[in-house]
Short mmCIF file of C-alpha atoms in Angstrom, two decimals:
data_model
loop_
_atom_site.label_atom_id
_atom_site.label_comp_id
_atom_site.label_asym_id
_atom_site.label_seq_id
_atom_site.Cartn_x
_atom_site.Cartn_y
_atom_site.Cartn_z
CA UNK A 1 -56.94 -8.81 -3.72
CA UNK A 2 -53.59 -9.90 -2.29
CA UNK A 3 -50.65 -7.74 -3.38
CA UNK A 4 -47.91 -9.57 -5.30
CA UNK A 5 -44.64 -7.72 -5.79
CA UNK A 6 -43.39 -7.63 -9.40
CA UNK A 7 -39.70 -7.73 -8.62
CA UNK A 8 -38.42 -7.55 -12.21
CA UNK A 9 -38.18 -4.09 -13.77
CA UNK A 10 -36.96 -2.62 -17.03
CA UNK A 11 -33.60 -1.63 -15.50
CA UNK A 12 -32.73 -4.91 -13.80
CA UNK A 13 -30.58 -6.25 -16.64
CA UNK A 14 -28.47 -3.07 -16.76
CA UNK A 15 -28.25 -2.96 -12.97
CA UNK A 16 -27.26 -6.65 -12.79
CA UNK A 17 -24.41 -6.22 -15.25
CA UNK A 18 -23.32 -2.96 -13.63
CA UNK A 19 -23.27 -4.32 -10.08
CA UNK A 20 -21.68 -7.63 -11.03
CA UNK A 21 -19.07 -5.97 -13.23
CA UNK A 22 -18.19 -3.55 -10.43
CA UNK A 23 -18.05 -6.22 -7.73
CA UNK A 24 -16.38 -8.95 -9.74
CA UNK A 25 -13.66 -6.56 -10.89
CA UNK A 26 -12.62 -6.34 -7.22
CA UNK A 27 -12.58 -10.13 -6.93
CA UNK A 28 -10.45 -10.47 -10.08
CA UNK A 29 -8.05 -7.85 -8.80
CA UNK A 30 -7.77 -9.50 -5.37
CA UNK A 31 -7.29 -12.94 -6.94
CA UNK A 32 -4.50 -11.63 -9.16
CA UNK A 33 -2.78 -9.88 -6.26
CA UNK A 34 -2.96 -12.93 -3.99
CA UNK A 35 -1.60 -15.29 -6.64
CA UNK A 36 0.86 -13.16 -8.60
CA UNK A 37 1.98 -10.51 -6.07
CA UNK A 38 1.81 -12.38 -2.75
CA UNK A 39 2.65 -15.73 -4.35
CA UNK A 40 -0.23 -17.57 -2.69
CA UNK A 41 -1.04 -20.99 -4.16
CA UNK A 42 -3.81 -21.00 -6.76
CA UNK A 43 -5.27 -24.05 -5.01
CA UNK A 44 -5.90 -21.93 -1.91
CA UNK A 45 -7.18 -18.84 -3.74
CA UNK A 46 -9.30 -20.54 -6.42
CA UNK A 47 -10.19 -23.59 -4.33
CA UNK A 48 -11.12 -21.97 -1.00
CA UNK A 49 -11.23 -18.17 -0.99
CA UNK A 50 -13.11 -17.48 -4.23
CA UNK A 51 -15.82 -20.14 -3.57
CA UNK A 52 -16.46 -18.58 -0.15
CA UNK A 53 -16.71 -15.13 -1.74
CA UNK A 54 -19.16 -16.52 -4.29
CA UNK A 55 -21.23 -18.17 -1.58
CA UNK A 56 -21.55 -15.14 0.69
CA UNK A 57 -22.29 -12.81 -2.22
CA UNK A 58 -25.04 -15.23 -3.25
CA UNK A 59 -26.51 -15.35 0.27
CA UNK A 60 -26.15 -11.60 0.90
CA UNK A 61 -27.74 -10.51 -2.37
CA UNK A 62 -30.65 -12.90 -1.78
CA UNK A 63 -31.16 -11.41 1.70
CA UNK A 64 -31.38 -7.87 0.29
CA UNK A 65 -33.75 -9.18 -2.41
CA UNK A 66 -36.11 -10.50 0.27
CA UNK A 67 -35.69 -7.26 2.23
CA UNK A 68 -36.91 -5.33 -0.84
CA UNK A 69 -39.76 -7.78 -1.35
CA UNK A 70 -40.87 -7.35 2.26
CA UNK A 71 -40.79 -3.54 1.95
CA UNK A 72 -42.80 -3.71 -1.30
CA UNK A 73 -45.46 -5.87 0.31
CA UNK A 74 -45.60 -3.60 3.35
CA UNK A 75 -46.05 -0.44 1.28
CA UNK A 76 -48.07 -2.09 -1.52
CA UNK A 77 -45.94 -0.77 -4.38
CA UNK A 78 -43.84 -2.31 -7.16
CA UNK A 79 -41.15 0.36 -7.59
CA UNK A 80 -39.01 -0.85 -4.68
CA UNK A 81 -35.32 -1.27 -5.51
CA UNK A 82 -33.10 -3.64 -3.51
CA UNK A 83 -29.86 -2.45 -1.97
CA UNK A 84 -26.64 -3.33 -3.83
CA UNK A 85 -24.35 -5.64 -1.86
CA UNK A 86 -20.83 -7.03 -2.21
CA UNK A 87 -17.21 -6.84 -1.05
CA UNK A 88 -16.12 -3.34 -0.02
CA UNK A 89 -13.25 -1.88 -2.08
CA UNK A 90 -11.49 -0.10 0.81
CA UNK A 91 -11.80 -3.16 3.04
CA UNK A 92 -10.52 -5.43 0.26
CA UNK A 93 -7.35 -3.41 -0.30
CA UNK A 94 -6.90 -2.81 3.44
CA UNK A 95 -7.09 -6.53 4.19
CA UNK A 96 -4.77 -7.38 1.29
CA UNK A 97 -2.01 -4.85 1.85
CA UNK A 98 -2.20 -4.22 5.59
CA UNK A 99 -3.11 -7.63 7.02
CA UNK A 100 -2.77 -10.68 4.74
CA UNK A 101 0.14 -9.40 2.64
CA UNK A 102 2.40 -8.41 5.55
CA UNK A 103 1.69 -11.72 7.32
CA UNK A 104 2.59 -13.69 4.21
CA UNK A 105 5.75 -11.69 3.54
CA UNK A 106 6.91 -12.13 7.15
CA UNK A 107 6.13 -15.84 7.47
CA UNK A 108 6.20 -17.10 3.88
CA UNK A 109 3.19 -19.23 4.86
CA UNK A 110 0.06 -18.68 2.77
CA UNK A 111 -2.15 -20.57 5.22
CA UNK A 112 -1.13 -18.35 8.14
CA UNK A 113 -1.90 -15.24 6.08
CA UNK A 114 -5.25 -16.75 5.16
CA UNK A 115 -6.05 -17.63 8.78
CA UNK A 116 -5.20 -14.13 9.98
CA UNK A 117 -7.39 -12.67 7.22
CA UNK A 118 -10.28 -14.89 8.34
CA UNK A 119 -9.79 -14.00 12.01
CA UNK A 120 -9.65 -10.29 11.15
CA UNK A 121 -12.87 -10.55 9.16
CA UNK A 122 -14.59 -12.48 11.96
CA UNK A 123 -13.61 -9.82 14.51
CA UNK A 124 -14.52 -7.06 12.06
CA UNK A 125 -18.01 -8.52 11.69
CA UNK A 126 -18.75 -7.64 15.33
CA UNK A 127 -17.72 -4.03 14.64
CA UNK A 128 -20.18 -3.98 11.73
CA UNK A 129 -22.96 -5.48 13.85
CA UNK A 130 -22.24 -2.96 16.59
CA UNK A 131 -22.61 -0.24 13.97
CA UNK A 132 -26.29 -1.11 13.64
CA UNK A 133 -26.77 0.12 17.21
CA UNK A 134 -24.22 2.94 17.56
CA UNK A 135 -23.73 4.20 14.00
CA UNK A 136 -26.03 7.18 14.56
CA UNK A 137 -24.18 8.07 17.75
CA UNK A 138 -20.82 8.10 15.94
CA UNK A 139 -22.25 10.31 13.20
CA UNK A 140 -23.36 12.77 15.90
CA UNK A 141 -20.01 12.78 17.70
CA UNK A 142 -17.51 12.71 14.81
CA UNK A 143 -17.76 15.61 12.33
CA UNK A 144 -18.99 14.53 8.91
CA UNK A 145 -15.97 16.14 7.24
CA UNK A 146 -13.66 13.88 9.29
CA UNK A 147 -15.65 10.74 8.51
CA UNK A 148 -15.84 11.48 4.79
CA UNK A 149 -12.27 12.77 4.65
CA UNK A 150 -10.98 9.57 6.23
CA UNK A 151 -12.98 7.49 3.75
CA UNK A 152 -11.81 9.58 0.78
CA UNK A 153 -8.17 9.39 1.90
CA UNK A 154 -8.33 5.61 2.19
CA UNK A 155 -9.88 5.36 -1.28
CA UNK A 156 -7.41 7.68 -2.99
CA UNK A 157 -4.37 5.95 -1.43
CA UNK A 158 -5.29 2.26 -1.38
CA UNK A 159 -7.33 2.20 -4.57
CA UNK A 160 -5.96 4.96 -6.79
CA UNK A 161 -2.31 5.28 -5.70
CA UNK A 162 -1.74 1.55 -5.45
CA UNK A 163 -3.67 0.90 -8.66
CA UNK A 164 -1.68 3.50 -10.62
CA UNK A 165 1.58 1.82 -9.57
CA UNK A 166 0.36 -1.56 -10.85
CA UNK A 167 -0.92 -0.05 -14.10
CA UNK A 168 2.34 1.74 -14.91
CA UNK A 169 4.24 -1.40 -13.94
CA UNK A 170 2.65 -2.95 -17.07
CA UNK A 171 2.41 0.15 -19.31
CA UNK A 172 2.07 -1.64 -22.66
CA UNK A 173 -1.44 -2.89 -22.09
CA UNK A 174 -2.72 -1.10 -18.96
CA UNK A 175 -2.00 2.62 -19.43
CA UNK A 176 -4.24 3.13 -22.48
CA UNK A 177 -7.30 1.63 -20.70
CA UNK A 178 -6.51 3.86 -17.73
CA UNK A 179 -6.67 7.00 -19.86
CA UNK A 180 -9.93 5.87 -21.43
CA UNK A 181 -11.34 5.80 -17.89
CA UNK A 182 -9.71 9.15 -17.06
CA UNK A 183 -11.15 10.82 -20.17
CA UNK A 184 -14.65 9.33 -20.10
CA UNK A 185 -15.36 8.82 -16.40
CA UNK A 186 -13.28 11.44 -14.61
CA UNK A 187 -13.26 14.00 -17.44
CA UNK A 188 -16.86 13.20 -18.51
CA UNK A 189 -15.92 13.69 -22.16
CA UNK A 190 -18.43 13.27 -24.98
CA UNK A 191 -18.69 9.62 -25.94
CA UNK A 192 -19.02 8.21 -29.43
CA UNK A 193 -20.44 4.87 -28.30
CA UNK A 194 -22.91 6.03 -25.69
CA UNK A 195 -24.57 2.65 -25.19
CA UNK A 196 -21.30 0.85 -24.40
CA UNK A 197 -19.87 1.57 -20.92
CA UNK A 198 -16.38 3.05 -21.05
CA UNK A 199 -15.26 0.45 -18.51
CA UNK A 200 -16.13 -2.31 -20.97
CA UNK A 201 -14.29 -0.52 -23.80
CA UNK A 202 -11.20 -0.05 -21.60
CA UNK A 203 -11.10 -3.71 -20.58
CA UNK A 204 -11.65 -4.93 -24.16
CA UNK A 205 -8.81 -2.75 -25.47
CA UNK A 206 -6.44 -3.75 -22.65
CA UNK A 207 -7.29 -7.41 -23.16
CA UNK A 208 -6.76 -7.16 -26.93
CA UNK A 209 -3.33 -5.57 -26.43
CA UNK A 210 -2.40 -8.25 -23.87
CA UNK A 211 -3.20 -11.02 -26.33
CA UNK A 212 -1.55 -9.23 -29.27
CA UNK A 213 1.71 -8.70 -27.34
CA UNK A 214 1.84 -12.24 -25.98
CA UNK A 215 1.32 -11.35 -22.33
CA UNK A 216 -1.71 -13.65 -22.38
CA UNK A 217 -1.39 -16.90 -24.31
CA UNK A 218 -3.51 -19.80 -25.50
CA UNK A 219 -1.37 -22.20 -23.46
CA UNK A 220 -2.16 -20.34 -20.22
CA UNK A 221 -5.83 -20.27 -21.16
CA UNK A 222 -5.91 -24.04 -21.69
CA UNK A 223 -3.99 -24.57 -18.45
CA UNK A 224 -6.53 -22.46 -16.52
CA UNK A 225 -9.24 -25.00 -17.36
CA UNK A 226 -7.39 -27.46 -15.11
CA UNK A 227 -8.75 -25.45 -12.18
CA UNK A 228 -12.37 -25.79 -13.30
CA UNK A 229 -14.36 -28.06 -11.00
CA UNK A 230 -16.81 -27.93 -8.14
CA UNK A 231 -15.49 -26.17 -5.05
CA UNK A 232 -17.84 -26.24 -2.06
CA UNK A 233 -17.07 -23.80 0.78
CA UNK A 234 -16.41 -25.57 4.04
CA UNK A 235 -16.45 -24.37 7.66
CA UNK A 236 -13.27 -22.65 8.83
CA UNK A 237 -13.75 -22.54 12.60
CA UNK A 238 -10.33 -24.06 13.28
CA UNK A 239 -8.59 -21.68 10.88
CA UNK A 240 -10.21 -18.64 12.48
CA UNK A 241 -9.25 -19.82 15.96
CA UNK A 242 -5.65 -20.38 14.81
CA UNK A 243 -5.53 -16.88 13.34
CA UNK A 244 -6.44 -15.23 16.65
CA UNK A 245 -2.94 -15.61 18.07
CA UNK A 246 -1.55 -13.33 15.34
CA UNK A 247 -4.39 -10.79 15.31
CA UNK A 248 -3.56 -8.27 18.06
CA UNK A 249 -1.16 -6.05 16.01
CA UNK A 250 -3.85 -5.66 13.35
CA UNK A 251 -6.68 -4.44 15.60
CA UNK A 252 -5.80 -0.76 14.95
CA UNK A 253 -6.38 -1.52 11.27
CA UNK A 254 -9.47 -3.71 11.62
CA UNK A 255 -11.49 -1.45 13.93
CA UNK A 256 -11.32 1.89 12.03
CA UNK A 257 -11.66 0.16 8.65
CA UNK A 258 -14.82 -1.57 9.85
CA UNK A 259 -16.15 1.65 11.38
CA UNK A 260 -15.76 3.16 7.91
CA UNK A 261 -17.46 0.07 6.53
CA UNK A 262 -20.62 0.31 8.60
CA UNK A 263 -20.74 4.07 8.06
CA UNK A 264 -20.65 3.37 4.31
CA UNK A 265 -23.55 0.96 4.80
CA UNK A 266 -25.39 3.63 6.78
CA UNK A 267 -24.83 6.12 3.95
CA UNK A 268 -26.13 3.55 1.48
CA UNK A 269 -29.29 3.06 3.55
CA UNK A 270 -29.71 6.83 3.82
CA UNK A 271 -29.38 7.24 0.05
CA UNK A 272 -32.04 4.55 -0.46
CA UNK A 273 -34.32 6.41 1.95
CA UNK A 274 -33.84 9.67 0.04
CA UNK A 275 -34.70 7.81 -3.17
CA UNK A 276 -37.98 6.60 -1.66
CA UNK A 277 -37.11 3.17 -0.21
CA UNK A 278 -36.94 3.36 3.58
CA UNK A 279 -35.35 0.16 4.84
CA UNK A 280 -35.07 -0.74 8.56
CA UNK A 281 -31.73 0.84 9.40
CA UNK A 282 -30.59 -1.32 12.31
CA UNK A 283 -31.62 -4.63 10.73
CA UNK A 284 -29.96 -3.80 7.39
CA UNK A 285 -26.69 -2.90 9.10
CA UNK A 286 -26.74 -5.89 11.43
CA UNK A 287 -27.40 -8.26 8.54
CA UNK A 288 -24.45 -6.75 6.67
CA UNK A 289 -22.29 -7.62 9.69
CA UNK A 290 -23.83 -11.08 9.88
CA UNK A 291 -22.93 -11.59 6.19
CA UNK A 292 -19.31 -10.71 6.99
CA UNK A 293 -19.33 -13.14 9.91
CA UNK A 294 -20.91 -16.02 7.99
CA UNK A 295 -18.56 -15.39 5.08
CA UNK A 296 -15.51 -15.68 7.36
CA UNK A 297 -16.87 -18.87 8.92
CA UNK A 298 -16.98 -20.44 5.46
CA UNK A 299 -13.65 -19.12 4.18
CA UNK A 300 -14.10 -15.53 2.90
CA UNK A 301 -11.34 -13.30 4.35
CA UNK A 302 -12.89 -10.00 3.18
CA UNK A 303 -15.69 -7.93 4.80
CA UNK A 304 -18.95 -7.32 2.93
CA UNK A 305 -20.88 -4.06 2.64
CA UNK A 306 -23.97 -2.36 1.24
CA UNK A 307 -22.79 -0.26 -1.70
CA UNK A 308 -23.62 3.41 -2.16
CA UNK A 309 -25.43 3.11 -5.51
CA UNK A 310 -29.12 2.43 -4.86
CA UNK A 311 -30.43 5.76 -6.28
CA UNK A 312 -28.68 5.17 -9.60
CA UNK A 313 -30.19 1.70 -10.05
CA UNK A 314 -33.61 2.99 -9.02
CA UNK A 315 -33.38 5.83 -11.51
CA UNK A 316 -32.96 3.40 -14.44
CA UNK A 317 -35.99 1.36 -13.35
CA UNK A 318 -34.35 -1.53 -11.51
CA UNK A 319 -36.29 -3.31 -8.78
CA UNK A 320 -34.98 -6.37 -6.95
CA UNK A 321 -34.41 -8.75 -9.84
CA UNK A 322 -30.85 -7.59 -10.37
CA UNK A 323 -29.91 -8.86 -6.88
CA UNK A 324 -31.07 -12.35 -7.88
CA UNK A 325 -29.06 -12.29 -11.13
CA UNK A 326 -25.92 -11.06 -9.36
CA UNK A 327 -26.36 -13.71 -6.65
CA UNK A 328 -26.56 -16.52 -9.22
CA UNK A 329 -23.57 -15.22 -11.21
CA UNK A 330 -21.39 -15.06 -8.10
CA UNK A 331 -22.38 -18.57 -7.07
CA UNK A 332 -21.79 -19.98 -10.55
CA UNK A 333 -18.36 -18.44 -11.09
CA UNK A 334 -17.21 -18.77 -7.47
CA UNK A 335 -17.99 -22.46 -7.06
CA UNK A 336 -16.77 -23.68 -10.46
CA UNK A 337 -13.23 -22.30 -10.61
CA UNK A 338 -14.08 -20.15 -13.63
CA UNK A 339 -12.35 -17.18 -11.99
CA UNK A 340 -9.01 -18.64 -13.11
CA UNK A 341 -10.30 -18.88 -16.67
CA UNK A 342 -11.47 -15.26 -16.61
CA UNK A 343 -8.03 -14.22 -15.34
CA UNK A 344 -6.42 -16.10 -18.22
CA UNK A 345 -8.57 -14.06 -20.63
CA UNK A 346 -8.46 -10.64 -18.93
CA UNK A 347 -5.31 -9.37 -17.14
CA UNK A 348 -5.91 -8.13 -13.59
CA UNK A 349 -3.95 -4.90 -14.21
CA UNK A 350 -6.54 -3.89 -16.82
CA UNK A 351 -9.38 -4.48 -14.36
CA UNK A 352 -7.54 -2.40 -11.73
CA UNK A 353 -8.24 0.76 -13.77
CA UNK A 354 -11.86 0.54 -12.57
CA UNK A 355 -10.74 0.55 -8.93
CA UNK A 356 -8.53 3.56 -9.65
CA UNK A 357 -11.65 5.35 -10.85
CA UNK A 358 -13.57 4.30 -7.73
CA UNK A 359 -10.87 5.82 -5.50
CA UNK A 360 -10.87 9.12 -7.40
CA UNK A 361 -14.67 9.11 -7.57
CA UNK A 362 -15.04 8.72 -3.79
CA UNK A 363 -12.59 11.58 -3.22
CA UNK A 364 -14.30 13.77 -5.84
CA UNK A 365 -17.79 13.24 -4.41
CA UNK A 366 -16.45 13.97 -0.92
CA UNK A 367 -14.89 17.25 -2.02
CA UNK A 368 -18.05 18.30 -3.91
CA UNK A 369 -20.33 17.61 -0.94
CA UNK A 370 -18.10 19.36 1.59
CA UNK A 371 -17.77 23.03 2.49
CA UNK A 372 -14.44 24.32 1.15
CA UNK A 373 -13.35 25.33 4.67
CA UNK A 374 -12.93 21.60 5.43
CA UNK A 375 -10.52 20.82 2.57
CA UNK A 376 -7.60 20.82 5.01
CA UNK A 377 -9.43 18.11 6.98
CA UNK A 378 -9.23 15.82 3.94
CA UNK A 379 -5.56 16.68 3.43
CA UNK A 380 -4.53 16.06 7.03
CA UNK A 381 -6.52 12.82 7.18
CA UNK A 382 -4.53 11.59 4.18
CA UNK A 383 -1.12 12.01 5.84
CA UNK A 384 -1.04 8.92 8.12
CA UNK A 385 -2.56 6.74 5.38
CA UNK A 386 0.04 7.87 2.83
CA UNK A 387 2.82 7.03 5.28
CA UNK A 388 1.21 3.67 5.93
CA UNK A 389 1.50 2.95 2.20
CA UNK A 390 5.11 4.19 2.20
CA UNK A 391 5.97 1.84 5.05
CA UNK A 392 4.41 -1.12 3.21
CA UNK A 393 6.53 -0.26 0.15
CA UNK A 394 9.72 0.07 2.21
CA UNK A 395 9.10 -3.16 4.12
CA UNK A 396 8.35 -5.06 0.91
CA UNK A 397 11.45 -3.69 -0.86
CA UNK A 398 13.70 -4.60 2.06
CA UNK A 399 12.22 -8.09 2.27
CA UNK A 400 12.81 -8.50 -1.46
CA UNK A 401 16.49 -7.76 -0.73
CA UNK A 402 16.58 -10.63 1.75
CA UNK A 403 16.30 -8.88 5.10
CA UNK A 404 13.74 -7.00 7.23
CA UNK A 405 13.24 -3.42 8.39
CA UNK A 406 13.71 -4.46 12.03
CA UNK A 407 17.27 -5.60 11.30
CA UNK A 408 18.31 -2.20 10.00
CA UNK A 409 19.03 0.58 12.52
CA UNK A 410 17.17 3.88 12.25
CA UNK A 411 20.54 5.61 12.01
CA UNK A 412 21.33 3.70 8.84
CA UNK A 413 18.09 4.92 7.26
CA UNK A 414 18.89 8.47 8.45
CA UNK A 415 22.21 8.37 6.56
CA UNK A 416 20.14 8.24 3.38
CA UNK A 417 17.62 10.87 4.55
CA UNK A 418 14.87 8.33 5.28
CA UNK A 419 13.14 9.24 8.59
CA UNK A 420 12.12 5.61 9.16
CA UNK A 421 11.09 6.07 12.79
CA UNK A 422 8.74 8.91 11.86
CA UNK A 423 7.31 6.90 8.96
CA UNK A 424 6.60 3.97 11.26
CA UNK A 425 5.04 6.11 13.99
CA UNK A 426 2.68 7.71 11.47
CA UNK A 427 1.87 4.39 9.80
CA UNK A 428 0.94 2.40 12.92
CA UNK A 429 -2.82 2.61 13.44
CA UNK A 430 -3.02 5.05 10.54
CA UNK A 431 -6.74 4.69 9.84
CA UNK A 432 -7.64 5.47 13.45
CA UNK A 433 -5.16 8.34 13.91
CA UNK A 434 -6.29 9.75 10.56
CA UNK A 435 -9.91 9.82 11.74
CA UNK A 436 -9.11 11.30 15.15
CA UNK A 437 -6.71 14.01 13.91
CA UNK A 438 -9.18 14.95 11.17
CA UNK A 439 -11.96 15.12 13.77
CA UNK A 440 -9.87 17.39 15.97
CA UNK A 441 -9.13 19.78 13.11
CA UNK A 442 -12.75 19.83 11.95
CA UNK A 443 -13.88 20.81 15.46
CA UNK A 444 -11.27 23.58 15.63
CA UNK A 445 -12.43 24.93 12.26
CA UNK A 446 -15.98 25.02 13.62
CA UNK A 447 -14.69 26.71 16.81
CA UNK A 448 -15.87 23.73 18.87
CA UNK A 449 -12.77 23.83 21.06
CA UNK A 450 -14.10 21.62 23.83
CA UNK A 451 -15.04 18.92 21.32
CA UNK A 452 -11.59 19.20 19.75
CA UNK A 453 -10.11 18.81 23.24
CA UNK A 454 -11.97 15.54 23.71
CA UNK A 455 -10.53 14.30 20.40
CA UNK A 456 -7.06 15.11 21.77
CA UNK A 457 -7.86 13.09 24.91
CA UNK A 458 -8.96 10.11 22.79
CA UNK A 459 -5.76 10.44 20.74
CA UNK A 460 -3.79 10.40 23.99
CA UNK A 461 -5.58 7.33 25.33
CA UNK A 462 -5.23 5.49 22.00
CA UNK A 463 -1.52 6.27 21.95
CA UNK A 464 -1.02 5.19 25.57
CA UNK A 465 -2.35 1.69 24.85
CA UNK A 466 -0.63 1.28 21.48
CA UNK A 467 -3.71 1.59 19.26
CA UNK A 468 -1.93 4.29 17.27
CA UNK A 469 1.73 5.17 16.68
CA UNK A 470 2.90 1.82 18.09
CA UNK A 471 3.67 -1.53 16.48
CA UNK A 472 1.28 -3.46 18.72
CA UNK A 473 -1.16 -3.05 21.58
CA UNK A 474 0.54 -2.54 24.95
CA UNK A 475 0.03 -0.56 28.12
CA UNK A 476 2.19 2.55 28.19
CA UNK A 477 4.74 1.81 25.44
CA UNK A 478 7.53 4.36 25.38
CA UNK A 479 6.58 6.03 22.09
CA UNK A 480 2.90 5.87 23.00
CA UNK A 481 3.50 7.59 26.36
CA UNK A 482 5.54 10.39 24.78
CA UNK A 483 2.92 11.13 22.15
CA UNK A 484 0.11 10.54 24.65
CA UNK A 485 1.48 13.31 26.85
CA UNK A 486 1.84 15.58 23.83
CA UNK A 487 -1.81 14.98 22.93
CA UNK A 488 -2.82 15.78 26.53
CA UNK A 489 -1.00 19.09 26.18
CA UNK A 490 -2.88 19.73 22.93
CA UNK A 491 -6.13 18.95 24.75
CA UNK A 492 -5.23 21.35 27.56
CA UNK A 493 -4.60 24.12 25.02
CA UNK A 494 -7.97 23.47 23.38
CA UNK A 495 -9.85 23.36 26.70
CA UNK A 496 -8.18 26.65 27.64
CA UNK A 497 -9.28 28.17 24.33
CA UNK A 498 -12.87 27.17 25.10
CA UNK A 499 -12.57 28.67 28.60
CA UNK A 500 -10.90 31.85 27.26
CA UNK A 501 -13.62 32.37 24.63
CA UNK A 502 -16.37 31.86 27.20
CA UNK A 503 -14.73 34.07 29.84
CA UNK A 504 -14.13 36.97 27.47
CA UNK A 505 -17.58 36.83 25.92
CA UNK A 506 -16.27 36.23 22.41
CA UNK A 507 -19.17 35.57 20.08
CA UNK A 508 -19.48 31.85 19.32
CA UNK A 509 -22.39 29.69 18.38
CA UNK A 510 -24.06 27.06 20.51
CA UNK A 511 -22.29 24.51 18.30
CA UNK A 512 -19.26 25.01 20.52
CA UNK A 513 -21.00 22.92 23.15
CA UNK A 514 -20.80 19.15 23.52
CA UNK A 515 -23.34 17.56 21.16
CA UNK A 516 -26.51 16.14 22.62
CA UNK A 517 -26.16 12.38 22.27
CA UNK A 518 -29.59 11.43 23.54
#
């Protein structure tokens, strides 16, 4: 008798609402930021970006549905759960605040910002695809504490820090929902309404307050229906090509963010394997990159990813049906302009509280899974990313005053105790320098001095070509050369330590050797 996979399980409804609610909250937040913070036209955001997001989420979720179906047929079992798929939170905020936002603030042209976002996503898709072939190698070379610390730092800064600022900017209706999330999700307090997710309660309360105080109005709701229609994604080859001429300064942001992205996908695949569903690793990762590429070609400026949540959905009895439901919901809302209506009903600042939780949750799970001797790795990896956020704030504030940071001398900043040069040096290429410095420290903690020395050499090379600490890529920029030479000195010290330990017969483990990469 031919096996026929029963792809609908008892947990698919709960999983569908959970995954869609989690993913769509990011889309609502991004839409609100692009329209109300960056000042991008609603016609561009609702008419082009959101439909493309809806389309690629539809296509991607259907792919992972068929992947689950294929695995079920291969192994002749019904309890196969598909992998959750959507827009990555860290990539979303990174693209918004470090690529599209700065371009828009500098040029005042929404289309240029959009084109650069598309070009960045297109380039980033190749990094994701490459991850399908070299992800395992990177995991072997870079200490896990550095990889996870870098990811946790990005989450805590660009999701939690940024989100908290937006929430307290609108304290009347956003702070109470935040503390509901803090108490129930972070504090894991006893709940009175156990069957209602705390996220739903928080959003309902915040929405009710917004309507009661007049922040949201019936007039705005009626006006939002003017945006309802049929929006079909269209090819954006020309826009991507146009964006390439602005893209070079953003490569130090794109590359490490997308390395983190495919490592997150790899972790998601690993978690599925541990839960009993062993998907083809390379193909799953490559298809995630292909989804990012196809999305950019049709107008989505944000990378996609496989979420780390498969075991939870499997535990409640979900199979692959939830992927189909989520796919249809994204397509329906994305292509009809209903996102604007939802935003007129629910304020984006209230939805942001969920992303704040995600940032804290990623950091918490990282700390729990890591040996306490590596806590300093997390802390040091956070430093460049924090200064990157500080620079974005300073640049935005100065632009709001009608000028730019470049027009103000460093000495003027120094008069007011603002070490602007140091802030900029730390902020340029922050994601990459964060990862490399964290890797160096992790190796030193493990007494792998020769490995730490190689991290110093990579830091030096990255600095010498402007990947880190410099405003743009260039061969031997002045600041890059200075810091490159410093990193070479650091490497020499570490190589000497390895030699000294070996020469004097100091007891070390074989882990001090270069890892076997074969």
